[in-house]
Amino acid sequence: MKVIFLDVDGVLNRLDGMYYRKDVGYNLSRNIYPPYPIDKEKIEMVMKLAKETKAKIVLSSSWRREDKGMAKLVEFGLRIFDTTDKNSYAKREETIKNYLIDNNVNNYVILDDNSDYFFISDEIAKHALTIDAYNGLTDSDIEKARDILNGKNI
């Protein structure tokens, strides 16, 4: 099985589209849900990638712990196959490693805006794309993800 490990904030939305203050480093809109606006076009990009590569979407974002957030993603058209461990607060790389051990994954890509999660293991790092949070997912990111899922450039 091919898997797209998917983060939400900074991937399915853009930092410039969020109510974010760089000077204090926090989101001013946490009193609403979802806390950041989701870009439906970016969900469509991920869904197209999944369809073209026959990959399953596994939510690795902290959104996996929020029923309201998960429901909103599904409402916007994201077809979530599974999540990494909802009860784990380990580093994202660890939850992904555990998912790989527990499931029959033969290739995968990680779409995340925080590269700090993936510097521990060279094996994980070569499957990780660091998305620019100010732009969110781009066509260029999708092309790179497609190459990784199809076994190119690994």
PDB file of C-alpha atoms in Angstrom, residues 34-147:
ATOM      1  CA  PRO A  34     -11.319  24.923  12.516  1.00  0.00           C
ATOM      2  CA  PRO A  35      -8.671  27.232  13.922  1.00  0.00           C
ATOM      3  CA  TYR A  36      -7.278  27.957  10.454  1.00  0.00           C
ATOM      4  CA  PRO A  37      -9.200  28.284   7.197  1.00  0.00           C
ATOM      5  CA  ILE A  38      -8.856  25.235   4.961  1.00  0.00           C
ATOM      6  CA  ASP A  39      -8.179  25.722   1.258  1.00  0.00           C
ATOM      7  CA  LYS A  40     -10.485  23.362  -0.653  1.00  0.00           C
ATOM      8  CA  GLU A  41      -8.220  23.635  -3.709  1.00  0.00           C
ATOM      9  CA  LYS A  42      -5.359  22.118  -1.699  1.00  0.00           C
ATOM     10  CA  ILE A  43      -7.612  19.256  -0.605  1.00  0.00           C
ATOM     11  CA  GLU A  44      -8.453  18.671  -4.265  1.00  0.00           C
ATOM     12  CA  MET A  45      -4.715  18.587  -5.055  1.00  0.00           C
ATOM     13  CA  VAL A  46      -4.123  15.895  -2.417  1.00  0.00           C
ATOM     14  CA  MET A  47      -7.120  13.889  -3.575  1.00  0.00           C
ATOM     15  CA  LYS A  48      -5.894  14.003  -7.179  1.00  0.00           C
ATOM     16  CA  LEU A  49      -2.418  12.866  -6.050  1.00  0.00           C
ATOM     17  CA  ALA A  50      -3.961   9.987  -4.093  1.00  0.00           C
ATOM     18  CA  LYS A  51      -6.074   8.912  -7.057  1.00  0.00           C
ATOM     19  CA  GLU A  52      -3.218   9.117  -9.591  1.00  0.00           C
ATOM     20  CA  THR A  53      -0.795   7.166  -7.399  1.00  0.00           C
ATOM     21  CA  LYS A  54      -3.368   4.848  -5.797  1.00  0.00           C
ATOM     22  CA  ALA A  55      -2.208   6.067  -2.378  1.00  0.00           C
ATOM     23  CA  LYS A  56      -4.205   6.118   0.857  1.00  0.00           C
ATOM     24  CA  ILE A  57      -4.352   9.280   2.970  1.00  0.00           C
ATOM     25  CA  VAL A  58      -3.272   8.853   6.583  1.00  0.00           C
ATOM     26  CA  LEU A  59      -3.718  11.932   8.724  1.00  0.00           C
ATOM     27  CA  SER A  60      -0.587  12.551  10.794  1.00  0.00           C
ATOM     28  CA  SER A  61      -1.615  16.065  11.856  1.00  0.00           C
ATOM     29  CA  SER A  62      -2.690  16.933  15.381  1.00  0.00           C
ATOM     30  CA  TRP A  63      -6.117  17.350  13.738  1.00  0.00           C
ATOM     31  CA  ARG A  64      -6.392  13.545  13.997  1.00  0.00           C
ATOM     32  CA  ARG A  65      -7.333  14.021  17.656  1.00  0.00           C
ATOM     33  CA  GLU A  66     -10.194  16.449  16.954  1.00  0.00           C
ATOM     34  CA  ASP A  67     -13.526  15.004  15.836  1.00  0.00           C
ATOM     35  CA  LYS A  68     -14.774  18.430  14.703  1.00  0.00           C
ATOM     36  CA  GLY A  69     -11.617  18.994  12.677  1.00  0.00           C
ATOM     37  CA  MET A  70     -11.784  15.551  11.091  1.00  0.00           C
ATOM     38  CA  ALA A  71     -15.435  16.118  10.205  1.00  0.00           C
ATOM     39  CA  LYS A  72     -14.601  19.468   8.607  1.00  0.00           C
ATOM     40  CA  LEU A  73     -11.861  17.876   6.472  1.00  0.00           C
ATOM     41  CA  VAL A  74     -14.262  15.172   5.313  1.00  0.00           C
ATOM     42  CA  GLU A  75     -16.920  17.810   4.629  1.00  0.00           C
ATOM     43  CA  PHE A  76     -14.404  19.617   2.403  1.00  0.00           C
ATOM     44  CA  GLY A  77     -13.807  16.416   0.418  1.00  0.00           C
ATOM     45  CA  LEU A  78     -10.759  14.809   2.033  1.00  0.00           C
ATOM     46  CA  ARG A  79     -11.047  11.017   2.032  1.00  0.00           C
ATOM     47  CA  ILE A  80      -9.117   9.919   5.088  1.00  0.00           C
ATOM     48  CA  PHE A  81      -8.178   6.239   5.070  1.00  0.00           C
ATOM     49  CA  ASP A  82      -6.653   6.209   8.553  1.00  0.00           C
ATOM     50  CA  THR A  83      -4.731   8.258  11.114  1.00  0.00           C
ATOM     51  CA  THR A  84      -1.540   7.748  13.012  1.00  0.00           C
ATOM     52  CA  ASP A  85      -2.131   6.884  16.677  1.00  0.00           C
ATOM     53  CA  LYS A  86      -4.676   9.371  18.040  1.00  0.00           C
ATOM     54  CA  ASN A  87      -3.560   8.679  21.608  1.00  0.00           C
ATOM     55  CA  SER A  88       0.127   9.270  21.000  1.00  0.00           C
ATOM     56  CA  TYR A  89       1.795  12.561  21.774  1.00  0.00           C
ATOM     57  CA  ALA A  90       5.174  11.287  20.571  1.00  0.00           C
ATOM     58  CA  LYS A  91       7.067  13.135  17.864  1.00  0.00           C
ATOM     59  CA  ARG A  92       5.366  12.867  14.520  1.00  0.00           C
ATOM     60  CA  GLU A  93       8.248  10.847  13.107  1.00  0.00           C
ATOM     61  CA  GLU A  94       7.719   8.245  15.818  1.00  0.00           C
ATOM     62  CA  THR A  95       3.995   7.950  15.123  1.00  0.00           C
ATOM     63  CA  ILE A  96       4.764   7.531  11.423  1.00  0.00           C
ATOM     64  CA  LYS A  97       7.444   4.910  12.129  1.00  0.00           C
ATOM     65  CA  ASN A  98       4.958   2.999  14.279  1.00  0.00           C
ATOM     66  CA  TYR A  99       2.345   3.184  11.526  1.00  0.00           C
ATOM     67  CA  LEU A 100       4.858   1.804   9.021  1.00  0.00           C
ATOM     68  CA  ILE A 101       5.695  -1.085  11.363  1.00  0.00           C
ATOM     69  CA  ASP A 102       2.049  -1.917  12.071  1.00  0.00           C
ATOM     70  CA  ASN A 103       0.760  -1.659   8.498  1.00  0.00           C
ATOM     71  CA  ASN A 104       1.668  -3.034   5.103  1.00  0.00           C
ATOM     72  CA  VAL A 105       3.136   0.173   3.603  1.00  0.00           C
ATOM     73  CA  ASN A 106       5.457  -0.300   0.644  1.00  0.00           C
ATOM     74  CA  ASN A 107       5.960   3.377  -0.207  1.00  0.00           C
ATOM     75  CA  TYR A 108       4.966   6.690   1.308  1.00  0.00           C
ATOM     76  CA  VAL A 109       5.361  10.438   1.265  1.00  0.00           C
ATOM     77  CA  ILE A 110       5.059  12.827   4.193  1.00  0.00           C
ATOM     78  CA  LEU A 111       3.557  16.249   3.511  1.00  0.00           C
ATOM     79  CA  ASP A 112       4.306  18.507   6.468  1.00  0.00           C
ATOM     80  CA  ASP A 113       5.347  22.117   7.010  1.00  0.00           C
ATOM     81  CA  ASN A 114       7.596  21.319   9.970  1.00  0.00           C
ATOM     82  CA  SER A 115      10.854  19.637   8.962  1.00  0.00           C
ATOM     83  CA  ASP A 116      11.956  19.397  12.608  1.00  0.00           C
ATOM     84  CA  TYR A 117       9.948  16.179  12.833  1.00  0.00           C
ATOM     85  CA  PHE A 118      12.071  14.364  10.262  1.00  0.00           C
ATOM     86  CA  PHE A 119      15.740  15.019  10.964  1.00  0.00           C
ATOM     87  CA  ILE A 120      16.236  11.992  13.193  1.00  0.00           C
ATOM     88  CA  SER A 121      16.069   9.271  10.559  1.00  0.00           C
ATOM     89  CA  ASP A 122      17.550   9.427   7.053  1.00  0.00           C
ATOM     90  CA  GLU A 123      15.003   6.821   5.960  1.00  0.00           C
ATOM     91  CA  ILE A 124      12.081   9.003   7.015  1.00  0.00           C
ATOM     92  CA  ALA A 125      13.716  12.194   5.722  1.00  0.00           C
ATOM     93  CA  LYS A 126      13.946  10.934   2.151  1.00  0.00           C
ATOM     94  CA  HIS A 127      10.169  10.471   2.103  1.00  0.00           C
ATOM     95  CA  ALA A 128       9.380  13.852   3.693  1.00  0.00           C
ATOM     96  CA  LEU A 129       8.534  17.018   1.802  1.00  0.00           C
ATOM     97  CA  THR A 130       8.752  20.190   3.825  1.00  0.00           C
ATOM     98  CA  ILE A 131       5.902  22.390   2.653  1.00  0.00           C
ATOM     99  CA  ASP A 132       6.324  26.164   2.852  1.00  0.00           C
ATOM    100  CA  ALA A 133       3.647  27.155   5.359  1.00  0.00           C
ATOM    101  CA  TYR A 134       3.329  30.638   3.876  1.00  0.00           C
ATOM    102  CA  ASN A 135       2.125  29.122   0.592  1.00  0.00           C
ATOM    103  CA  GLY A 136       0.760  25.752   1.631  1.00  0.00           C
ATOM    104  CA  LEU A 137       0.838  22.879  -0.816  1.00  0.00           C
ATOM    105  CA  THR A 138       1.896  23.843  -4.353  1.00  0.00           C
ATOM    106  CA  ASP A 139       1.899  22.151  -7.753  1.00  0.00           C
ATOM    107  CA  SER A 140       5.664  21.723  -7.397  1.00  0.00           C
ATOM    108  CA  ASP A 141       5.176  19.912  -4.065  1.00  0.00           C
ATOM    109  CA  ILE A 142       2.626  17.615  -5.717  1.00  0.00           C
ATOM    110  CA  GLU A 143       5.081  16.744  -8.502  1.00  0.00           C
ATOM    111  CA  LYS A 144       7.782  15.877  -5.951  1.00  0.00           C
ATOM    112  CA  ALA A 145       5.296  13.824  -3.915  1.00  0.00           C
ATOM    113  CA  ARG A 146       4.216  11.972  -7.065  1.00  0.00           C
ATOM    114  CA  ASP A 147       7.859  11.127  -7.827  1.00  0.00           C
TER     115      ASP A 147
END
